[in-house]
Short mmCIF file of C-alpha atoms and ligand atoms in Angstrom, two decimals:
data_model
loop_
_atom_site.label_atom_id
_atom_site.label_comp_id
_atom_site.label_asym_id
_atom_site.label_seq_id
_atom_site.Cartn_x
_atom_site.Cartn_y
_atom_site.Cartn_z
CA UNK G 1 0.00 0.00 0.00
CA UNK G 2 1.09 3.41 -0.74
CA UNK G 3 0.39 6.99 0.32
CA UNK G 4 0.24 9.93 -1.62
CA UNK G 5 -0.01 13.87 -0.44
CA UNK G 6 -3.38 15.44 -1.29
CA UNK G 7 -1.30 17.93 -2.72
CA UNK G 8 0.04 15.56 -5.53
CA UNK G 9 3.63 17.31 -5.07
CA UNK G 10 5.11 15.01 -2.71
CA UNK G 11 7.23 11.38 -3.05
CA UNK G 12 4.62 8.54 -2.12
CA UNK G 13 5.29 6.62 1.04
CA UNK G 14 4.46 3.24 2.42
CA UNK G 15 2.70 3.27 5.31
CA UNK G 16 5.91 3.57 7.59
CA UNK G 17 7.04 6.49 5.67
CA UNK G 18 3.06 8.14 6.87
CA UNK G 19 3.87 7.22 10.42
CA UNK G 20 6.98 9.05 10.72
CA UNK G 21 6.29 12.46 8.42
CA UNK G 22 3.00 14.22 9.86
CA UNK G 23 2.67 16.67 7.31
CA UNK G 24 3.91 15.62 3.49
CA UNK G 25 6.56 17.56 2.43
CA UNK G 26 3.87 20.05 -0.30
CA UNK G 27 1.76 20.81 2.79
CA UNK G 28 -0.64 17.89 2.31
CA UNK G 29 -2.03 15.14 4.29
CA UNK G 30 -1.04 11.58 3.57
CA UNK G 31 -3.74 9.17 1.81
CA UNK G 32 -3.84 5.36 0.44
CA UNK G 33 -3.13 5.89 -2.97
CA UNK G 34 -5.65 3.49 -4.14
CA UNK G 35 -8.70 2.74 -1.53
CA UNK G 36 -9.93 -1.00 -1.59
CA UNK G 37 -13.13 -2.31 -1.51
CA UNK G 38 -14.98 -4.13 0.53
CA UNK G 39 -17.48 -6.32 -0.94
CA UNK G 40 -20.59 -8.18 1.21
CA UNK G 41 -18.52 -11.33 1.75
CA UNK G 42 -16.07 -9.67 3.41
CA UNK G 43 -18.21 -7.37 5.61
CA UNK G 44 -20.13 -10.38 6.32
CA UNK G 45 -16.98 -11.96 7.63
CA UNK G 46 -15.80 -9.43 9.47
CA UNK G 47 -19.46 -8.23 11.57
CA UNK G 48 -18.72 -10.59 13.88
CA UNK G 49 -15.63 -9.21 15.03
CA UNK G 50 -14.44 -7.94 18.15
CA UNK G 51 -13.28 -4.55 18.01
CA UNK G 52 -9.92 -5.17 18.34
CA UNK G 53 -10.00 -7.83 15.54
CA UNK G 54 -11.60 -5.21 13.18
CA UNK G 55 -8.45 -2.86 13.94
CA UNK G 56 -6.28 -5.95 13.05
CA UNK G 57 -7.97 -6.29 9.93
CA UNK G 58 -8.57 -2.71 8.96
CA UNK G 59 -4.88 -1.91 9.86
CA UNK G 60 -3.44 -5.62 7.95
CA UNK G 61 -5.44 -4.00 4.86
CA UNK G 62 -3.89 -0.66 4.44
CA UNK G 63 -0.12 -1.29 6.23
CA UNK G 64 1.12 -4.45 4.14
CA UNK G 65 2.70 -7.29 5.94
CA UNK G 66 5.76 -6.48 4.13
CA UNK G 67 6.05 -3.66 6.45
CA UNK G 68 4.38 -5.70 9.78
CA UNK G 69 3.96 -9.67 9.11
CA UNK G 70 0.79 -10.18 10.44
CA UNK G 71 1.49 -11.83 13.48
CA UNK G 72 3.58 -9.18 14.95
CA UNK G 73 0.82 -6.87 14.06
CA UNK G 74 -1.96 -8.81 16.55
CA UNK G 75 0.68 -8.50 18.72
CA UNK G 76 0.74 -4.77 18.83
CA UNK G 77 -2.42 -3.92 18.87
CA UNK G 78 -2.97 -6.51 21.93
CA UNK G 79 -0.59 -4.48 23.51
CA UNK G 80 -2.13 -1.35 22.32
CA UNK G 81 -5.22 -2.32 23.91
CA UNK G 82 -3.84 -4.20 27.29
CA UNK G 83 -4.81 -1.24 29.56
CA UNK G 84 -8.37 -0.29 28.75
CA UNK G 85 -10.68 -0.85 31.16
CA UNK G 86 -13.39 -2.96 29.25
CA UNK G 87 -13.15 -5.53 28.15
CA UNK G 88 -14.54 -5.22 24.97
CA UNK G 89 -12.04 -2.49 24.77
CA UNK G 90 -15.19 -0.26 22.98
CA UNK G 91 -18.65 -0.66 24.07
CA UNK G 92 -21.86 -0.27 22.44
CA UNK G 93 -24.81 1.05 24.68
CA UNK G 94 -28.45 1.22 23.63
CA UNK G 95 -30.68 4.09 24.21
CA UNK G 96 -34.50 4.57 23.34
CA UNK G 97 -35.54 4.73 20.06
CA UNK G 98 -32.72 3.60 18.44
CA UNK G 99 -30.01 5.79 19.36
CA UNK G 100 -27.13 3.85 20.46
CA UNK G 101 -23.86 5.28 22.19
CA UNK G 102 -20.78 4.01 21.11
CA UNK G 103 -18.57 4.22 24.51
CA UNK G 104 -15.01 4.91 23.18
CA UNK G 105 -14.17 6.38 26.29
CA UNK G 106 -12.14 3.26 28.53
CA UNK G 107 -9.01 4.03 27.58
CA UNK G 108 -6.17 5.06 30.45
CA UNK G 109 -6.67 9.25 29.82
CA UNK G 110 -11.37 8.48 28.98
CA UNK G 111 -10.18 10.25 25.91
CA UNK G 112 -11.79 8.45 22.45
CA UNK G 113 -7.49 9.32 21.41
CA UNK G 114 -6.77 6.52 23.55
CA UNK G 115 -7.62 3.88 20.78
CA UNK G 116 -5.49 5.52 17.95
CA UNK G 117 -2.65 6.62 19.72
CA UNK G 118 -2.12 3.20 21.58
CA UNK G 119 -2.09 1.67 18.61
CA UNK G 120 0.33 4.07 17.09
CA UNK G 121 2.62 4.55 19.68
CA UNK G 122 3.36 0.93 19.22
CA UNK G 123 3.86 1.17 15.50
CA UNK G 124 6.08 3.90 16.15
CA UNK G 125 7.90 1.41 18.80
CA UNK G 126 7.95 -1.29 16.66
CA UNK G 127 9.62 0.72 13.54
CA UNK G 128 12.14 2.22 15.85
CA UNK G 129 13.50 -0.87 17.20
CA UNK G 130 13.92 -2.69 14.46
CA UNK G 131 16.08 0.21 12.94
CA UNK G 132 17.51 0.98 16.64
CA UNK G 133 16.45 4.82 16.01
CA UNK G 134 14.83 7.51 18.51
CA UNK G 135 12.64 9.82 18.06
CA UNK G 136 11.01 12.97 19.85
CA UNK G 137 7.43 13.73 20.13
CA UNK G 138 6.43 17.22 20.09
CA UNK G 139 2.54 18.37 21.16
CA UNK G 140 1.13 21.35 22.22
CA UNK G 141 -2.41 20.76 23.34
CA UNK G 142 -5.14 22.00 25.10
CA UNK G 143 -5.89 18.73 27.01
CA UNK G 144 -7.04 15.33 25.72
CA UNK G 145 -4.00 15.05 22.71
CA UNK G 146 -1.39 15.67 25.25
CA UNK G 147 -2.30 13.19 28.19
CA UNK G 148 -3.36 10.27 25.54
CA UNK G 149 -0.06 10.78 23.67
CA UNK G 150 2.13 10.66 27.15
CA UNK G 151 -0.17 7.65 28.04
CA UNK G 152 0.55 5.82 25.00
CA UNK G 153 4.81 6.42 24.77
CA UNK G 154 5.48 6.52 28.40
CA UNK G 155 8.76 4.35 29.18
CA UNK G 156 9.38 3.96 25.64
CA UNK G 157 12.74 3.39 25.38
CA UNK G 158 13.19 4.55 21.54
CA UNK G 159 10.46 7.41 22.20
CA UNK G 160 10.65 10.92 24.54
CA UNK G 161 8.07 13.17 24.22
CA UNK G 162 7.72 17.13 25.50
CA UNK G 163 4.12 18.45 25.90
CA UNK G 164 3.54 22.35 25.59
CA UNK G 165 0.42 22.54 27.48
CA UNK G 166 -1.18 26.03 28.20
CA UNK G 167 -1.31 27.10 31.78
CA UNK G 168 -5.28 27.30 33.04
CA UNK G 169 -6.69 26.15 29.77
CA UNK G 170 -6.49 22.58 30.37
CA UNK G 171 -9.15 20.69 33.06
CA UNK G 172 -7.60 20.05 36.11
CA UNK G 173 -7.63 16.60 35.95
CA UNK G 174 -5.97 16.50 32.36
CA UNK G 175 -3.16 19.21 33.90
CA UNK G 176 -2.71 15.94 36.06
CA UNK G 177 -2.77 13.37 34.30
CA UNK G 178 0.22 15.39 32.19
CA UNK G 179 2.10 16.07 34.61
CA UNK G 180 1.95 13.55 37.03
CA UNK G 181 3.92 11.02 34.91
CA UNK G 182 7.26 10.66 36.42
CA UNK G 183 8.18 8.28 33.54
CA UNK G 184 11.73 9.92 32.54
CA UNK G 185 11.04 10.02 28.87
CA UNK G 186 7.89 12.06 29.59
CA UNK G 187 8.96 16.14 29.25
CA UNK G 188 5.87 18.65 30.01
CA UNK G 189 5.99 22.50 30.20
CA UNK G 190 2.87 24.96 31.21
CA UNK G 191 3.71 28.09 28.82
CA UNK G 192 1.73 31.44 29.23
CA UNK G 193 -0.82 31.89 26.78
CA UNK G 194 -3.85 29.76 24.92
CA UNK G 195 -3.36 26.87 22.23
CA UNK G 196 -3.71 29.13 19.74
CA UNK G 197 -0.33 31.22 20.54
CA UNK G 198 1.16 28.01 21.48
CA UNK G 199 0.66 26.55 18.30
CA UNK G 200 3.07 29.38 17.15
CA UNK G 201 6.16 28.01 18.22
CA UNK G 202 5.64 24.45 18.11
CA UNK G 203 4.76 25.49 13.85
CA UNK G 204 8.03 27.66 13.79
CA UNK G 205 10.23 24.65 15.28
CA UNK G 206 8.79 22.29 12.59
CA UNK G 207 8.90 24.22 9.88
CA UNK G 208 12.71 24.10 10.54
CA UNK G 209 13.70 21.23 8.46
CA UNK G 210 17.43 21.20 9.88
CA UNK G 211 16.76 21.13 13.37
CA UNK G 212 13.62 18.88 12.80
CA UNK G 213 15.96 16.12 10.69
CA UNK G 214 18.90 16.69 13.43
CA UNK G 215 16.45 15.56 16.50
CA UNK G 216 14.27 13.00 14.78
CA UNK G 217 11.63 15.75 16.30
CA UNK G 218 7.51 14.85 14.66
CA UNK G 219 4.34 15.28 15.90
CA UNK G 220 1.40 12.76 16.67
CA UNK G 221 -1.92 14.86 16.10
CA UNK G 222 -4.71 13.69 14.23
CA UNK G 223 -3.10 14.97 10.89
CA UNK G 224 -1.33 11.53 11.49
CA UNK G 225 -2.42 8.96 8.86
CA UNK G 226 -1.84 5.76 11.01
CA UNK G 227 -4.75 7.67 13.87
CA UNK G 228 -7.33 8.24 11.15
CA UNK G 229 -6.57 4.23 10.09
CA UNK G 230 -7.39 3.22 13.82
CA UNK G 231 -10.49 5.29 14.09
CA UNK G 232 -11.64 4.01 11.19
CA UNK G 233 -12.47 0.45 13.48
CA UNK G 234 -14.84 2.90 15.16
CA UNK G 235 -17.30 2.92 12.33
CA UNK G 236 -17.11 -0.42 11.52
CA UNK G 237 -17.72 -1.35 15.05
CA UNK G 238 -20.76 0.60 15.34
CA UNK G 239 -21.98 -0.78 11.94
CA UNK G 240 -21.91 -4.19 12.87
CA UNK G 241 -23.92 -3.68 16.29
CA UNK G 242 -26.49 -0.88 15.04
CA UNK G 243 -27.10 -3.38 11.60
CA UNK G 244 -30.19 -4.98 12.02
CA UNK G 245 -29.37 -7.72 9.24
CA UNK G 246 -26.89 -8.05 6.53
CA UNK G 247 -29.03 -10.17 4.94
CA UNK G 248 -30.62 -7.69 3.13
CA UNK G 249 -30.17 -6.05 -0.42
CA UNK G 250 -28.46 -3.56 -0.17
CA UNK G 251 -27.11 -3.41 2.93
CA UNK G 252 -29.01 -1.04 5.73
CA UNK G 253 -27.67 1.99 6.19
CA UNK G 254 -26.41 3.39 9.58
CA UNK G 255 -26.28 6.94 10.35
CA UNK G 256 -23.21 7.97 12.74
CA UNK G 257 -23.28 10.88 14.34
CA UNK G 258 -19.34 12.17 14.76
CA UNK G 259 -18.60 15.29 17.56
CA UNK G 260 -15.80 17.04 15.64
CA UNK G 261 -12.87 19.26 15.79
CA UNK G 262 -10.42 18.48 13.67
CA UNK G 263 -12.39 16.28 11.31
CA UNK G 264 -10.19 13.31 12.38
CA UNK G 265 -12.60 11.10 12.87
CA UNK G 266 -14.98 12.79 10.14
CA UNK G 267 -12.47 11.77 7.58
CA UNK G 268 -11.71 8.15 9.06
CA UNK G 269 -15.69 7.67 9.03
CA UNK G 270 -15.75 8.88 5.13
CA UNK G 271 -12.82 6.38 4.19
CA UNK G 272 -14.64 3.42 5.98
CA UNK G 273 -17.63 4.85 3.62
CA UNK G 274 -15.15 5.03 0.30
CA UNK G 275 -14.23 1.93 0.87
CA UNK G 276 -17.81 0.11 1.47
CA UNK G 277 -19.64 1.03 4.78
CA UNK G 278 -22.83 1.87 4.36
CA UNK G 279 -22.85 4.57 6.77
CA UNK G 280 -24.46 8.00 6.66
CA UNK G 281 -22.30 10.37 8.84
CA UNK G 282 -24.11 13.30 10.22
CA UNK G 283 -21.08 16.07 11.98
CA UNK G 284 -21.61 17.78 15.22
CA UNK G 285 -19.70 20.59 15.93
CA UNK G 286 -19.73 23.38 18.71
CA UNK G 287 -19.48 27.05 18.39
CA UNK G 288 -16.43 26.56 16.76
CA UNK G 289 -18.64 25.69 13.20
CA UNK G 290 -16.48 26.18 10.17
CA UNK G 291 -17.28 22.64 9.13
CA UNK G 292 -21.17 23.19 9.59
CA UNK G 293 -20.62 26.37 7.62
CA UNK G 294 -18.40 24.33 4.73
CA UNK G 295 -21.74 21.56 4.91
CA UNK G 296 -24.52 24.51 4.22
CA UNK G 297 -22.55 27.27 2.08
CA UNK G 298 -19.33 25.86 0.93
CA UNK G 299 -17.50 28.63 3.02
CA UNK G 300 -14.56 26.94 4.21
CA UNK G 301 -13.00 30.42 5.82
CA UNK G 302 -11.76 30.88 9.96
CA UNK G 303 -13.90 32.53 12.25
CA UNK G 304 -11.85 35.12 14.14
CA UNK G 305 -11.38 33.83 16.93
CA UNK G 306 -11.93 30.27 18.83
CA UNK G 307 -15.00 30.45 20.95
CA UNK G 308 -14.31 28.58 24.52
CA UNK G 309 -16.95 25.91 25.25
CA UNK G 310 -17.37 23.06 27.51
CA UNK G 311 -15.89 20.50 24.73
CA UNK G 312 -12.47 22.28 24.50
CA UNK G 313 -11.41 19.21 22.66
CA UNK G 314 -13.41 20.33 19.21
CA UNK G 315 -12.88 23.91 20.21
CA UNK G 316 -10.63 24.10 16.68
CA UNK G 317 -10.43 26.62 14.06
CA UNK G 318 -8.58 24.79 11.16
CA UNK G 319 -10.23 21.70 11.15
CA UNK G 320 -6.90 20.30 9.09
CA UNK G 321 -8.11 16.82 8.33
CA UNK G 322 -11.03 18.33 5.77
CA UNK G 323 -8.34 18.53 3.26
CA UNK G 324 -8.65 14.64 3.05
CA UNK G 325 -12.62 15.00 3.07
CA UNK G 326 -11.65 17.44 0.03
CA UNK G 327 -9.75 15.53 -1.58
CA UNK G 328 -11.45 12.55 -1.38
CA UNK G 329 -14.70 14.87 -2.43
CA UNK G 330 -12.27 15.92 -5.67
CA UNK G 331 -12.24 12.32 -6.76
CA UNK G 332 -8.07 12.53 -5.58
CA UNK G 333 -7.58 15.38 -7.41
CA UNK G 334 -4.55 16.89 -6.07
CA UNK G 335 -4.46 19.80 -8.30
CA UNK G 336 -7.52 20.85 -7.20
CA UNK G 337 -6.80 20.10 -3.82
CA UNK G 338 -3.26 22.27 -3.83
CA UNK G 339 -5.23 25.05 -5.28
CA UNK G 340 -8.10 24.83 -2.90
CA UNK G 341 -5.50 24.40 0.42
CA UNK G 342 -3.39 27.17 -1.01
CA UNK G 343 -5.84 29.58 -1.35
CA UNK G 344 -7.30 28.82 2.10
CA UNK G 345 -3.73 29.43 3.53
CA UNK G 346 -3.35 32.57 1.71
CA UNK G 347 -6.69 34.24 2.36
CA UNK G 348 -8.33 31.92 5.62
CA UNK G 349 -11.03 31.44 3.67
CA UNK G 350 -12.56 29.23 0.57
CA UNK G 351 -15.70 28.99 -1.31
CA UNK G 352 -15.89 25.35 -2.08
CA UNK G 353 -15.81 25.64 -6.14
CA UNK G 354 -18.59 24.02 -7.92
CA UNK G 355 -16.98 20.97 -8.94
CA UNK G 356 -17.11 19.92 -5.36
CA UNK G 357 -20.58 20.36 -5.95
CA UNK G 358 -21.28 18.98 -8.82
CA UNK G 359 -24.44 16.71 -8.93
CA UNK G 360 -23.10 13.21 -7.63
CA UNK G 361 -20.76 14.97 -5.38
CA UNK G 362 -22.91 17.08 -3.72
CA UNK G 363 -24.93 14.19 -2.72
CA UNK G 364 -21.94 12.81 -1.29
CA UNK G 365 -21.27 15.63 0.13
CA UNK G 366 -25.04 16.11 2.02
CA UNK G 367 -25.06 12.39 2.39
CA UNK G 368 -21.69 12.46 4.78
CA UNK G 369 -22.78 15.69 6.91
CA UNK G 370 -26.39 15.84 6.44
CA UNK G 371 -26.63 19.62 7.39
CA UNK G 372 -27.19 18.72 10.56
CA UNK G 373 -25.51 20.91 13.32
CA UNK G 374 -25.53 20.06 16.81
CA UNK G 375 -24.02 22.71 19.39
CA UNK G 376 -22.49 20.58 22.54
CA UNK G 377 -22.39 23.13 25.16
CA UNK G 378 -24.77 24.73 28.21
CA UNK G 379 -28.36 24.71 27.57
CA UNK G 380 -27.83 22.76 24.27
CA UNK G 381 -27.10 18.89 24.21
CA UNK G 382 -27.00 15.81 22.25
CA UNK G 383 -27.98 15.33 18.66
CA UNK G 384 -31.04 14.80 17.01
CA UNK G 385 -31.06 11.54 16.00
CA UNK G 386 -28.73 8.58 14.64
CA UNK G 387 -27.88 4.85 15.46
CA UNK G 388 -24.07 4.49 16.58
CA UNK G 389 -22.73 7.54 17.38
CA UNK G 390 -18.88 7.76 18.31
CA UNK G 391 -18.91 9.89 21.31
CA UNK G 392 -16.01 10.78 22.95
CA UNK G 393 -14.95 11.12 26.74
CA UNK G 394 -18.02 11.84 28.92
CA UNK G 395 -16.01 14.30 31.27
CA UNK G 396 -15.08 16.69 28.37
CA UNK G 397 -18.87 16.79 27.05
CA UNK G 398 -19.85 17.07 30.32
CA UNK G 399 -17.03 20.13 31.38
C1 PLP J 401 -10.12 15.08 19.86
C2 PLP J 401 -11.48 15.17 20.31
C3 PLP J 401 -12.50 15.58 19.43
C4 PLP J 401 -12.24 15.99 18.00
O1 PLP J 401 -11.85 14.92 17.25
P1 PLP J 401 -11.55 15.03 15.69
O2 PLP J 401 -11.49 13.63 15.25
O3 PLP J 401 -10.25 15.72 15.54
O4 PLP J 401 -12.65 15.77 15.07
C5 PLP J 401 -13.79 15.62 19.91
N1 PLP J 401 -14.07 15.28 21.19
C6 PLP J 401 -13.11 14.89 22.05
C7 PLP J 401 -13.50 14.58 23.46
C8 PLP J 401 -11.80 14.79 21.64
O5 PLP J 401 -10.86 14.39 22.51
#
C-alpha cells in the first residue's frame, strides 16, 4: 500500500514512511493511494468481530505485511489495547428509540485518542527498534491530545516526548494526568498563553527542516495517517452492532453521528464509507462551526477567533483533516486540492468551487454531513437523531 499527499507534489510513502512524516513535504495530508473495496462477503466476515480484531484487519489491509507480518501486528495492537478498562475495549450502549452510544471512552486518559494513539505509539515502537532509532514527540495541546499521547509512549525506550500545554486552559484533571507522569522520557511545560499562541512556536520549530531532521523531532496529532486508520475500526464497530441484518439487499444503512474538531474522525468515518460502509455520517460541531458552515454554504473560511466551550477538545479553528474530506470529495484530485488548500492558507477562507458540488458529489457531500448541526455546550445537548454515534470522553462533554 502506498500513500500519496493530497497535494500531488510530494514522493509517495508506504505506510511507515506516513507514520513518521505528519505533514507531506507540499503541505498535504497523507492518503492510500488506491482505496480498496470491501465487498458483502467480506463485511459479512468481518461483523462478527471484536473490536480489536476489526483494527487488526482494517490496519493488515492498508499497512502491508511487508512492512508488519501479520502476526507481529496482533501482537501490537494486543498491547495497544492491554490497559483499557473494558473488556470489549469499545462498548456499544443502547438508548431509546434507536439511538445507540458508542462508549469509546475506557481508555487510560477516557479520551476516544486513547484507541489511535495506543495503537500508534506501538507502531512507532515497533519501527524504531527494528532500525535501533529515537525519536522525539512534540505536542502542544489544550488537554485530551497531550495526556493520551504521554499515556501511549510513556517508558518507551526509543520514544521521549515534551508536551507544551497552556497554563489554566487545560481541566484540572488532564493538567494531572500530564504532569503527574514521572516516567523519565515524559517532558511537560505549562507556557503562558492559549493553544492558539502556542501553536506558534511548536509550527516555527517544525517548519525548521534542519533542526527537525537533526532531532528525529515529529508530531502525533490527528493529521497523522496511522490515527485516522485506527479510528476508522470505530465505524465499523458501530456498523456491525447498530445493523439490524446483513441479509438484506443492499445493505441497511447506519447513520453515525461524529462530535468534531479536527475532522479526524470525520475523515476516518468517510474512508470506511469510500471503501464500502454503508454509513451516513451526520457532523456535530460546537461554536467553533467552520465545518457546519463548509456543509450549508461551501465557506470553508476561519472565524476570528476560537469560541471557549465546555468540549475544548473540538474547540478548533482549522479543522486540518477536511483537506482529506476534500480531496477525497475531488475524486483525488490533487491539483484541485493544492489550489483549494493554497488559497485557504493565503486568504483563511474558501468557497468550495462548484466541482465539489457537482451533482453526484454534492450528494456525497449532504449524504456524509447531512446539514445537521448540533451545538455541545450549556443549555444545548446531544444530537437529534442517529444509530451508533462515536462519542467521545463523557467528562469533556460534560465540562
Ligand atoms: C479530539 C477530540 C474531538 C475531535 O476529534 P476530531 O477527530 O479531531 O474531530 C472531539 N471530542 C473529544 C472529546 C476529543 O478528545
Amino acid at each position: 500500500m502506498w500513500y500519496v499527499s493530497t497535494r500531488g507534489m510530494a514522493p509517495r510513502v508506504d505506510f511507515e514512511g506516513a507514520l513518521f512524516s505528519g505533514y507531506a513535504s507540499d503541505g498535504g495530508l497523507f492518503m492510500p493511494e488506491e482505496l480498496p473495496q470491501l465487498n458483502r462477503e467480506t463485511l459479512c466476515q468481518w461483523s462478527t468481530l471484536s473490536y480489536p480484531g476489526l483494527v487488526k484487519e482494517l490496519c493488515a489491509l492498508f499497512i502491508g505485511s511487508e512492512l508488519i507480518p501479520k502476526d507481529d501486528l496482533n501482537d501490537l495492537i494486543d498491547r495497544a489495547f492491554s490497559r483499557f478498562r473494558h473488556r470489549d475495549v469499545v462498548h456499544l450502549s443502547r438508548l431509546r428509540n434507536g439511538l445507540n452510544v458508542l462508549e469509546l471512552w475506557h481508555g487510560v486518559t477516557y479520551a476516544f485518542k486513547d484507541l489511535s494513539l495506543s495503537c500508534t505509539a506501538q507502531f512507532l515502537q515497533y519501527f524504531l527498534e527494528k532500525k535501533e532509532k529515537h525519536v522525539t514527540v512534540v505536542i502542544g495541546t489544550s488537554g485530551d491530545t497531550g495526556s493520551a499521547a504521554i499515556e501511549s509512549v510513556q517508558g518507551a525506550k526509543n520514544v521521549d516526548i515534551i508536551v507544551l500545554l497552556p497554563k489554566g486552559h487545560c481541566t484540572k484533571i488532564q493538567e494531572l494526568q500530564m504532569t503527574t507522569v514521572l516516567k523519565e522520557n515524559v517532558h511537560v511545560f505549562g507556557v503562558e498563553g492559549n493553544s492558539d499562541e502556542l501553536d506558534e512556536p511548536i509550527k516555527a520549530v517544525f517548519a525548521d527542516t534542519v533542526f527537525v531532521k537533526k532531532h528525529n523531532l515529529m508530531s502525533l496529532n490527528s493529521i497523522n495517517w496511522s490515527r485516522i486508520l485506527v479510528q476508522m475500526a470505530h465505524h465499523f464497530f458501530a456498523y456491525f452492532q447498530c445493523a439490524p441484518s446483513l441479509d438484506t439487499h443492499p445493505l441497511p444503512l447506519v447513520e453515525v453521528v461524529v462530535p468534531t474538531g479536527a475532522a479526524g474522525n470525520l475523515a476516518a468515518g468517510y474512508i470506511a464509507q469510500k471503501i464500502g460502509l454503508p454509513i451516513r455520517l451526520v457532523v456535530a460541531v460546537n461554536r467553533n462551526d467552520i465545518i457546519h458552515r463548509t456543509v450549508q454554504q461551501g465557506d470553508f473560511s476561519l472565524s476570528e477567533v476560537v469560541k471557549s466551550t465546555l468540549a475544548s477538545a473540538m474547540d478548533i479553528q482549522v479543522p486540518y483533516n477536511m483537506e482529506r474530506v476534500f480531496w477525497l470529495l475531488s475524486g483525488s484530485d490533487s491539483q484541485v486540492t493544492r489550489a483549494l488548500m493554497e488559497q485557504f492558507e493565503r486568504t483563511q477562507s474558501l468557497n468550495l468551487p462548484k466541482e465539489l458540488h457537482s451533482k453526484q458529489e454534492r450528494q456525497e457531500y449532504e449524504q456524509m454531513c447531512d446539514g445537521c448541526c448540533v451545538e455541545l455546550g450549556p443549555g444545548n445537548c446531544g444530537p437529534r437523531r442517529g444509530s451508533g454515534i462515536p462519542r467521545t470522553a463523557r467528562g469533556r462533554v460534560g465540562g
